[in-house]
Coordinates of C-alpha atoms in Angstrom, one line a residue:
M1 CA 99.0 104.4 143.6
D2 CA 102.7 103.5 143.8
P3 CA 104.0 103.1 140.3
R4 CA 107.0 100.9 139.7
L5 CA 109.2 103.3 137.7
A6 CA 112.9 103.6 137.2
Q7 CA 114.6 106.7 136.0
N8 CA 117.8 105.2 134.7
Q9 CA 116.3 102.1 133.1
T10 CA 117.6 101.5 129.5
R11 CA 115.4 100.2 126.7
E12 CA 116.8 96.7 126.4
S13 CA 113.9 94.3 126.1
P14 CA 110.3 94.0 125.2
T15 CA 109.6 92.9 128.8
E16 CA 110.5 96.3 130.1
S17 CA 108.4 97.8 127.4
A18 CA 105.3 96.1 128.8
S19 CA 104.2 99.3 130.4
S20 CA 105.0 102.8 131.3
R21 CA 104.1 102.2 134.9
D22 CA 106.4 99.2 135.4
T23 CA 109.2 100.4 133.2
S24 CA 111.6 98.0 134.8
P25 CA 111.1 94.5 136.3
T26 CA 111.1 94.1 140.0
A27 CA 114.1 92.6 141.8
D28 CA 112.5 89.2 142.0
G29 CA 111.6 89.4 138.3
I30 CA 115.2 90.2 137.4
V31 CA 116.5 87.2 139.4
V32 CA 114.0 84.9 137.8
K33 CA 114.6 86.3 134.4
K34 CA 118.4 85.9 134.8
Q35 CA 118.0 82.3 136.0
E36 CA 115.8 81.4 133.1
N37 CA 118.1 83.0 130.5
E38 CA 121.1 81.2 132.0
R39 CA 119.2 77.9 131.9
N40 CA 118.3 78.6 128.3
E41 CA 121.9 79.3 127.4
N42 CA 123.1 76.1 129.1
D43 CA 120.4 74.1 127.2
C44 CA 121.3 75.6 123.9
F45 CA 123.1 72.9 121.9
E46 CA 125.6 73.2 119.1
Q47 CA 124.3 71.2 116.1
S48 CA 127.2 69.7 114.2
V49 CA 127.1 70.2 110.5
V50 CA 129.5 68.2 108.3
R51 CA 130.8 70.3 105.5
R52 CA 130.7 68.4 102.3
N53 CA 129.9 68.8 98.6
F54 CA 126.1 68.7 98.4
N55 CA 124.5 67.1 95.4
G56 CA 121.4 65.8 97.1
E57 CA 117.8 67.0 97.1
K58 CA 117.2 70.6 98.1
I59 CA 114.3 71.7 100.1
T60 CA 112.1 74.9 100.3
L61 CA 110.2 76.7 103.0
R62 CA 107.0 75.2 101.7
N63 CA 108.5 71.7 102.1
I64 CA 109.2 72.5 105.8
A65 CA 105.7 73.8 106.3
E66 CA 104.0 70.8 104.6
E67 CA 106.0 67.6 105.0
R68 CA 106.2 65.4 108.1
V69 CA 108.7 66.4 110.8
D70 CA 110.8 63.2 110.8
I71 CA 111.1 63.0 107.0
M72 CA 112.1 66.6 106.7
S73 CA 114.5 66.3 109.6
E74 CA 116.3 63.4 107.9
K75 CA 116.6 65.5 104.7
M76 CA 118.0 68.5 106.5
Q77 CA 120.6 66.5 108.3
V78 CA 122.6 66.1 105.0
L79 CA 122.2 69.7 103.9
P80 CA 125.3 71.9 104.2
E81 CA 125.3 74.7 106.8
E82 CA 125.5 77.4 104.0
Y83 CA 122.3 76.2 102.4
L84 CA 120.4 76.1 105.8
E85 CA 121.6 79.7 106.4
E86 CA 120.4 80.8 103.0
L87 CA 117.0 79.2 103.8
K88 CA 116.7 81.2 107.0
N89 CA 117.8 84.4 105.3
G90 CA 115.1 83.8 102.7
L91 CA 112.4 83.5 105.4
R92 CA 113.8 86.6 107.1
V93 CA 113.3 88.5 103.8
V94 CA 109.7 87.3 103.6
L95 CA 109.0 88.3 107.2
E96 CA 110.4 91.7 106.7
G97 CA 107.7 92.3 104.0
N98 CA 109.7 94.7 101.9
G99 CA 108.7 92.8 98.7
G100 CA 105.1 93.9 98.7
S101 CA 101.9 92.0 98.5
Q102 CA 103.6 88.9 96.9
Q103 CA 105.8 88.3 99.9
R104 CA 102.8 89.0 102.2
E105 CA 100.7 86.4 100.5
E106 CA 103.6 83.9 100.6
F107 CA 104.0 84.4 104.3
L108 CA 100.2 84.0 105.0
S109 CA 100.2 80.9 102.9
L110 CA 103.1 79.4 104.9
Q111 CA 101.5 80.4 108.2
K112 CA 98.2 78.9 107.2
L113 CA 99.9 75.6 106.4
V114 CA 101.7 75.5 109.7
Q115 CA 98.8 76.6 111.8
G116 CA 96.5 74.1 110.1
R117 CA 98.7 71.1 110.9
S118 CA 97.6 68.8 113.8
D119 CA 100.7 66.7 113.8
L120 CA 103.0 69.4 115.1
T121 CA 102.8 68.3 118.8
P122 CA 105.6 68.7 121.4
K123 CA 106.3 65.0 121.0
T124 CA 106.9 65.1 117.2
L125 CA 108.8 68.4 117.4
L126 CA 111.4 66.8 119.6
R127 CA 112.6 64.9 116.5
A128 CA 112.8 68.1 114.4
H129 CA 116.0 69.5 113.1
R130 CA 117.2 72.7 114.8
V131 CA 116.8 75.0 111.7
Q132 CA 113.5 73.2 110.9
L133 CA 112.1 74.1 114.4
E134 CA 113.3 77.7 114.2
V135 CA 111.6 78.1 110.8
L136 CA 108.3 76.6 112.1
V137 CA 108.3 78.8 115.2
A138 CA 109.2 81.9 113.1
V139 CA 106.4 81.2 110.6
K140 CA 103.7 80.5 113.2
M141 CA 104.6 83.5 115.4
G142 CA 105.5 85.9 112.5
I143 CA 108.7 87.0 114.3
Q144 CA 112.0 86.9 112.5
A145 CA 114.1 87.2 115.7
F146 CA 113.9 83.4 116.1
L147 CA 116.1 83.2 112.9
H148 CA 118.7 85.6 114.1
P149 CA 122.2 84.0 114.5
N150 CA 122.7 85.7 117.9
V151 CA 119.5 84.3 119.3
C152 CA 120.1 80.9 120.9
L153 CA 117.1 79.3 122.5
S154 CA 116.9 75.7 123.7
Q155 CA 114.9 73.2 121.7
S156 CA 112.5 72.8 124.6
S157 CA 112.0 76.6 124.8
L158 CA 111.2 76.7 121.0
I159 CA 108.7 73.9 121.4
E160 CA 107.0 75.6 124.3
I161 CA 106.8 78.9 122.3
F162 CA 105.3 77.0 119.4
S163 CA 102.8 75.4 121.7
Y164 CA 101.9 78.7 123.4
K165 CA 103.3 77.6 126.7
R166 CA 106.0 80.2 126.8
C167 CA 106.0 83.9 126.0
R168 CA 107.1 84.5 122.4
N169 CA 108.8 87.7 123.5
I170 CA 112.5 86.5 123.5
A171 CA 113.3 89.1 126.2
C172 CA 110.5 87.9 128.4
Q173 CA 110.2 84.1 128.1
Y174 CA 107.8 83.7 131.0
Q175 CA 105.9 80.4 131.3
L176 CA 102.2 80.8 130.3
P177 CA 99.9 81.6 131.9
V178 CA 102.0 83.9 134.0
D179 CA 101.5 83.4 137.8
E180 CA 98.8 80.9 136.8
C181 CA 96.4 83.7 136.0
T182 CA 92.8 82.6 135.4
C183 CA 91.4 85.8 133.9
E184 CA 89.4 85.6 130.7
V185 CA 92.2 87.1 128.6
C186 CA 95.0 84.8 129.9
T187 CA 92.7 81.8 129.5
N188 CA 91.2 82.4 126.1
K189 CA 94.1 84.1 124.2
N190 CA 96.7 81.6 123.1
G191 CA 100.3 82.8 123.8
F192 CA 99.2 85.9 125.8
C193 CA 101.6 87.1 128.4
N194 CA 100.3 89.6 130.9
V195 CA 103.8 90.8 131.7
C196 CA 104.7 92.3 128.3
M197 CA 101.7 92.2 126.0
C198 CA 98.7 94.4 125.5
V199 CA 95.4 93.0 126.7
I200 CA 93.6 94.3 123.5
C201 CA 96.0 93.7 120.6
T202 CA 98.2 91.1 122.3
K203 CA 101.3 92.8 120.9
F204 CA 104.5 93.8 122.7
D205 CA 107.0 96.6 121.9
F206 CA 110.2 98.2 123.2
E207 CA 108.6 101.4 124.7
V208 CA 109.6 102.2 128.3
N209 CA 109.3 105.1 130.7
T210 CA 106.2 106.3 128.8
C211 CA 102.5 106.9 129.0
R212 CA 101.9 104.7 126.0
W213 CA 101.2 101.8 128.3
I214 CA 98.5 101.8 131.0
G215 CA 98.7 99.2 133.8
C216 CA 95.8 98.0 136.0
D217 CA 96.2 98.9 139.7
L218 CA 94.6 95.5 140.7
C219 CA 95.5 92.7 138.2
S220 CA 98.7 94.3 136.8
H221 CA 97.7 93.6 133.2
W222 CA 98.9 96.1 130.6
T223 CA 97.2 97.9 127.7
H224 CA 98.4 100.2 125.0
T225 CA 97.0 103.7 125.6
D226 CA 96.0 104.0 121.9
C227 CA 94.2 100.7 122.2
A228 CA 92.4 101.8 125.3
I229 CA 91.3 105.1 123.7
R230 CA 90.2 103.4 120.6
D231 CA 88.1 100.8 122.5
G232 CA 86.6 103.4 124.8
L233 CA 88.3 102.0 128.0
I234 CA 89.3 105.6 129.0
C235 CA 86.2 107.6 130.1
M236 CA 84.7 109.6 132.9
G237 CA 83.6 107.7 136.0
T238 CA 83.3 107.9 139.7
S239 CA 86.5 107.2 141.6
A240 CA 86.5 104.5 144.2
R241 CA 89.0 106.3 146.4
V242 CA 87.9 106.9 150.0
G243 CA 86.7 110.4 150.7
T244 CA 85.9 111.3 147.0
G245 CA 82.8 110.8 145.0
Q246 CA 83.7 113.0 142.2
A247 CA 83.8 112.1 138.5
E248 CA 87.2 111.9 136.9
M249 CA 89.0 110.2 134.0
L250 CA 89.3 106.5 134.6
F251 CA 90.8 103.4 132.9
R252 CA 88.8 100.3 132.9
C253 CA 90.8 97.1 132.6
R254 CA 89.4 94.6 130.1
A255 CA 91.0 91.7 132.0
C256 CA 89.4 92.3 135.4
N257 CA 86.8 95.0 134.5
R258 CA 87.9 97.2 137.3
T259 CA 89.0 100.9 137.1
S260 CA 92.1 102.8 137.8
E261 CA 92.5 106.6 138.1
L262 CA 94.7 108.3 135.5
L263 CA 95.6 111.7 136.8
G264 CA 97.8 110.4 139.6
W265 CA 99.4 107.8 137.2
V266 CA 100.3 110.5 134.7
K267 CA 101.7 112.7 137.4
D268 CA 103.9 109.8 138.7
V269 CA 105.2 108.9 135.2
F270 CA 106.1 112.6 134.5
Q271 CA 107.8 113.0 137.9
H272 CA 109.9 109.9 137.5
C273 CA 110.6 109.9 133.7
A274 CA 110.2 113.4 132.2
P275 CA 113.7 114.7 133.2
S276 CA 115.2 111.9 131.0
W277 CA 113.1 112.5 128.0
N278 CA 114.4 114.3 124.9
R279 CA 112.4 116.9 123.0
A280 CA 110.7 114.5 120.7
S281 CA 109.7 112.2 123.5
L282 CA 108.3 115.0 125.6
L283 CA 106.2 116.2 122.7
T284 CA 104.9 112.7 122.2
E285 CA 104.1 112.2 125.9
L286 CA 102.3 115.6 126.1
D287 CA 100.2 114.6 123.0
I288 CA 99.3 111.2 124.6
V289 CA 98.2 112.9 127.8
G290 CA 96.2 115.4 125.9
R291 CA 94.4 112.7 124.0
I292 CA 93.7 110.9 127.3
F293 CA 92.1 113.9 129.0
R294 CA 90.6 115.4 125.9
G295 CA 87.1 114.3 127.0
S296 CA 87.6 115.1 130.7
E297 CA 84.8 116.9 132.4
D298 CA 86.4 117.5 135.8
V299 CA 88.4 120.7 136.5
K300 CA 91.8 119.1 137.0
G301 CA 91.5 116.9 133.9
R302 CA 90.5 119.9 131.8
K303 CA 93.4 122.0 133.2
L304 CA 95.8 119.2 132.4
F305 CA 94.5 119.0 128.8
W306 CA 94.8 122.7 128.3
K307 CA 98.3 122.7 129.8
C308 CA 99.4 120.0 127.5
E309 CA 98.0 121.8 124.5
E310 CA 99.7 125.0 125.6
L311 CA 103.1 123.4 126.1
I312 CA 102.9 121.7 122.8
E313 CA 102.3 124.9 121.0
K314 CA 105.0 126.7 122.9
M315 CA 107.5 123.9 122.1
K316 CA 106.6 124.1 118.5
G317 CA 107.3 127.8 118.7
G318 CA 110.8 127.2 120.2
L319 CA 110.3 126.6 123.9
A320 CA 113.2 124.5 125.3
E321 CA 112.2 121.0 126.5
S322 CA 113.8 121.6 129.9
T323 CA 111.6 124.7 130.5
A324 CA 108.5 122.7 129.3
C325 CA 109.5 119.8 131.7
R326 CA 109.8 122.2 134.6
A327 CA 106.4 123.8 133.7
I328 CA 104.5 120.5 133.6
L329 CA 106.1 119.3 136.8
M330 CA 105.2 122.6 138.6
F331 CA 101.7 122.3 137.2
F332 CA 101.3 118.9 138.8
Q333 CA 102.5 120.3 142.1
E334 CA 99.9 123.1 141.8
L335 CA 97.2 120.5 141.2
E336 CA 98.3 118.7 144.3
V337 CA 97.6 121.7 146.6
D338 CA 94.5 123.0 144.7
P339 CA 91.5 122.4 146.9
S340 CA 88.3 120.9 145.7
R341 CA 86.0 123.6 144.3
N342 CA 82.4 122.8 144.6
T343 CA 80.1 125.8 144.5
G344 CA 78.0 126.3 147.6
I345 CA 78.7 122.9 149.2
G346 CA 81.7 122.0 151.2
E347 CA 83.1 118.6 152.2
G348 CA 80.6 116.2 153.7
G349 CA 77.7 118.1 152.0
R350 CA 77.6 121.0 154.4
L351 CA 76.4 124.4 153.2
L352 CA 78.9 127.1 152.7
A353 CA 78.6 130.7 154.0
P354 CA 77.4 133.2 151.5
Q355 CA 80.7 135.0 151.4
E356 CA 82.6 131.7 150.7
A357 CA 80.0 130.6 148.2
C358 CA 80.4 133.9 146.4
K359 CA 84.1 133.5 146.4
Q360 CA 83.9 130.1 144.9
I361 CA 81.3 131.4 142.3
A362 CA 83.8 134.2 141.4
E363 CA 86.5 131.6 141.0
V364 CA 84.3 129.5 138.8
V365 CA 83.4 132.6 136.7
Q366 CA 87.1 133.5 136.5
E367 CA 87.8 129.9 135.4
A368 CA 85.2 130.2 132.7
I369 CA 86.5 133.6 131.6
R370 CA 90.0 132.2 131.4
K371 CA 88.8 129.3 129.4
M372 CA 87.0 131.5 127.0
E373 CA 90.1 133.7 126.7
M374 CA 92.1 130.6 126.0
V375 CA 89.6 129.5 123.4
A376 CA 89.6 133.0 121.8
D377 CA 93.4 133.0 121.8
E378 CA 93.3 129.5 120.2
K379 CA 90.9 130.6 117.6
L380 CA 92.9 133.7 116.9
R381 CA 96.0 131.6 116.6
M382 CA 94.2 129.2 114.3
L383 CA 93.0 132.2 112.2
K384 CA 96.5 133.5 111.9
K385 CA 97.7 130.1 110.9
A386 CA 94.9 129.8 108.3
R387 CA 95.7 133.3 107.0
L388 CA 99.4 132.4 106.7
A389 CA 98.5 129.1 105.1
L390 CA 96.2 130.9 102.6
E391 CA 99.0 133.4 101.8
T392 CA 101.4 130.5 101.3
C393 CA 98.9 128.8 99.0
D394 CA 98.4 132.0 97.0
R395 CA 102.2 132.4 96.6
E396 CA 102.5 128.8 95.6
L397 CA 99.6 129.2 93.2
E398 CA 101.3 132.3 91.6
D399 CA 104.6 130.4 91.4
K400 CA 102.9 127.5 89.8
A401 CA 101.1 129.8 87.3
R402 CA 104.4 131.4 86.4
E403 CA 106.0 128.0 86.0
A404 CA 103.1 126.9 83.9
A405 CA 103.5 130.0 81.6
E406 CA 107.2 129.4 81.3
L407 CA 106.6 125.8 80.5
K408 CA 104.0 126.8 77.9
A409 CA 106.4 129.3 76.3
E410 CA 109.2 126.7 76.4
R411 CA 106.8 124.3 74.7
Q412 CA 106.0 126.7 72.0
R413 CA 109.7 127.4 71.4
R414 CA 110.5 123.8 71.3
K415 CA 107.6 123.3 68.8
Q416 CA 108.9 126.0 66.6
Q417 CA 112.4 124.4 66.7
I418 CA 110.9 121.1 65.8
D419 CA 109.0 122.6 62.8
E420 CA 112.2 124.3 61.6
L421 CA 114.1 121.1 61.9
E422 CA 111.4 119.2 60.0
S423 CA 111.5 121.8 57.2
I424 CA 115.3 121.5 57.0
V425 CA 115.0 117.7 56.9
K426 CA 112.5 117.9 54.1
L427 CA 114.7 120.4 52.2
K428 CA 117.8 118.2 52.6
Q429 CA 115.7 115.2 51.5
A430 CA 114.7 117.0 48.3
E431 CA 118.3 118.0 47.6
A432 CA 119.3 114.4 48.2
D433 CA 116.7 113.2 45.7
M434 CA 117.8 115.8 43.1
F435 CA 121.5 114.8 43.5
Q436 CA 120.5 111.2 43.2
L437 CA 118.6 111.9 40.0
K438 CA 121.6 113.8 38.5
A439 CA 123.9 111.0 39.5
D440 CA 121.7 108.5 37.7
E441 CA 121.6 110.7 34.6
T442 CA 125.4 111.1 34.7
R443 CA 125.9 107.4 35.1
R444 CA 123.7 106.7 32.1
E445 CA 125.6 109.3 30.0
A446 CA 128.9 107.7 31.0
E447 CA 127.7 104.3 30.0
M448 CA 126.5 105.7 26.6
L449 CA 129.8 107.5 26.1
Q450 CA 131.7 104.3 26.9
K451 CA 129.7 102.4 24.3
I452 CA 130.3 105.2 21.7
A453 CA 134.0 105.1 22.5
L454 CA 134.1 101.3 22.1
A455 CA 132.3 101.6 18.8
K456 CA 134.7 104.3 17.5
S457 CA 137.6 102.3 18.7
D458 CA 136.4 99.2 16.8
K459 CA 135.9 101.3 13.7
S460 CA 139.3 102.9 14.0
E461 CA 140.9 99.5 14.3
E462 CA 139.0 98.2 11.3
D463 CA 140.1 101.3 9.2
Y464 CA 143.7 100.9 10.4
R465 CA 143.7 97.2 9.4
N466 CA 142.2 97.9 6.0
R467 CA 144.7 100.6 5.3
Y468 CA 147.5 98.4 6.4
L469 CA 146.3 95.5 4.2
K470 CA 145.9 97.9 1.3
L471 CA 149.4 99.2 1.9
K472 CA 150.8 95.7 2.0
L473 CA 148.9 94.6 -1.1
S474 CA 150.2 97.6 -2.9
E475 CA 153.7 96.7 -1.8
A476 CA 153.2 93.1 -2.8
E477 CA 151.8 94.3 -6.2
A478 CA 154.8 96.5 -6.7
E479 CA 157.1 93.6 -5.7
K480 CA 155.1 91.4 -8.1
Q481 CA 155.6 93.9 -10.9
Y482 CA 159.2 94.1 -10.1
L483 CA 159.6 90.4 -10.2
F484 CA 157.7 90.1 -13.5
Q485 CA 159.9 92.7 -14.9
K486 CA 162.9 90.9 -13.6
M487 CA 161.6 87.7 -15.0
K488 CA 161.1 89.2 -18.4
V489 CA 164.7 90.4 -18.3
Q490 CA 165.8 87.0 -17.3
E491 CA 163.7 85.3 -20.0
S492 CA 165.3 87.6 -22.5
S493 CA 168.7 86.6 -21.3
R494 CA 167.8 83.0 -21.0
A495 CA 168.7 82.4 -24.5
L496 CA 172.2 83.5 -23.5
H497 CA 172.2 81.4 -20.4
G498 CA 170.1 78.2 -21.0
N499 CA 171.0 76.4 -17.8
D500 CA 169.8 79.1 -15.6
G501 CA 166.1 78.2 -16.1
N502 CA 165.7 76.3 -12.9
D503 CA 167.3 79.0 -10.8
S504 CA 164.9 81.6 -12.1
S505 CA 161.9 79.4 -11.4
Q506 CA 163.1 78.9 -7.8
M507 CA 163.5 82.6 -7.4
F508 CA 160.0 83.2 -8.5
A509 CA 158.6 80.7 -6.1
N510 CA 160.5 82.3 -3.2
A511 CA 159.1 85.7 -4.2
L512 CA 155.6 84.5 -4.1
K513 CA 156.2 82.9 -0.7
N514 CA 157.5 86.2 0.7
V515 CA 154.4 88.0 -0.5
Y516 CA 152.2 85.4 1.2
N517 CA 154.1 85.7 4.5
V518 CA 153.7 89.4 4.4
S519 CA 150.0 89.2 4.0
S520 CA 149.6 86.6 6.8
G521 CA 151.7 88.6 9.2
A522 CA 149.5 91.7 8.7
D523 CA 146.4 89.6 9.4
C524 CA 147.8 88.1 12.6
Q525 CA 149.0 91.5 13.9
T526 CA 145.5 93.0 13.4
S527 CA 143.8 90.1 15.2
E528 CA 146.2 90.4 18.2
R529 CA 145.3 94.2 18.5
N530 CA 141.6 93.4 18.4
S531 CA 141.9 90.8 21.1
G532 CA 144.1 93.1 23.3
R533 CA 141.5 95.9 23.0
K534 CA 138.6 93.6 24.0
N535 CA 140.5 92.3 27.0
S536 CA 141.3 95.8 28.2

């Protein structure tokens, strides 16, 4: 088997990731691919979008998935470029699936609508708007790359992808079926490309220079190694190579139902690609090869399985990847020169000499002893790991118990603090109630004292007024007596002065008026004082 491998091939496209055997396209494939890409770039048109203030009807992804192509195309012609870009960004977010089950259900609903429409034919899609066509293709294929601004496919290419007549892998873009293949897979699986897709899961990825893809020696169809192991396509069988009739690990292609040997394929992949792998890649490839040959029953296959397991353990223990790479390559060289070891029977079925037969029996016994020793070492290593894991668990358990005790003590301390704070709060509340009660009593006493003070003030004013009136009355009485005495004197002297009668009468009237004015003034002054006290 001559694998088509390239050591310096970069990971640039899903087409190259179609296999680990053909990690780079052939020269003819590169030329054809380049011509198709140039033609697609020339066919890619620039759709003119007039920038304007948009006040018209807006559309949604569901509208595009449901409504007729021509009607939706007319609506999208008047939409601004910014709105169309937001529409594509919204679909990209849905396809990324970071929003959980809601976005997943939304995408499945849109995909069901698009896949269920019978009017989306190549003829009707020719009238579709550019963004409308990109959205329809992205929804049907479930690939957000069709919405990327740097991806520019012609309208005819998008229509062919939508109609399953061109590979949906943007980096491949082969017409389907490739090379007019009439196998059952290429015929029955819509959109299947045997250049870059897995025969079982029909998916493509960007893995190159790897054992993760297995190619058929006869039909050149490709299969994920994991898919082949899961579906039981890797198993023991009789090789069809001339000169051998021994059982070995084989891969059975689902497309053509024929087998390909795996040991030579793994050796070729490692010889061409292993020097360029980093540590993580080498560990991954050794794990894949180990899973491939885990069920091997032939000597070479078992040796390869044990070697992979051994190198994985050593690399986990610190072995450099360059050393591990040299070891596996040297192992393949040793397998190449290792003769066939059949006990007692040579090539062509001839009987061996007793000495040679004993020699081969001794080798088989030594092989069995070595295998038993390896198994014992493996079990001892597993026992050590289990013991270490148990000790680690015990330490973690002790740490957790100590943390639990500390948390319990902290909880008790916090509980005590809370109880103390609650008692302080209750005490302060009781003090507040007591102070409030005293304040109410003090306020009532103040109101009572104020009333008493007002009453005493009224009584004092009344006493003062009465004393003042009595004083004025006594003064008026004295004045009256004085006037009467004076009048008597005047009457006694009236005989002497007869014409003075009128004057004395007038003087008496004036005296009475003065007494009246004095009494009225005292009353008014008392009233003003009472009114002033009430206002204050």
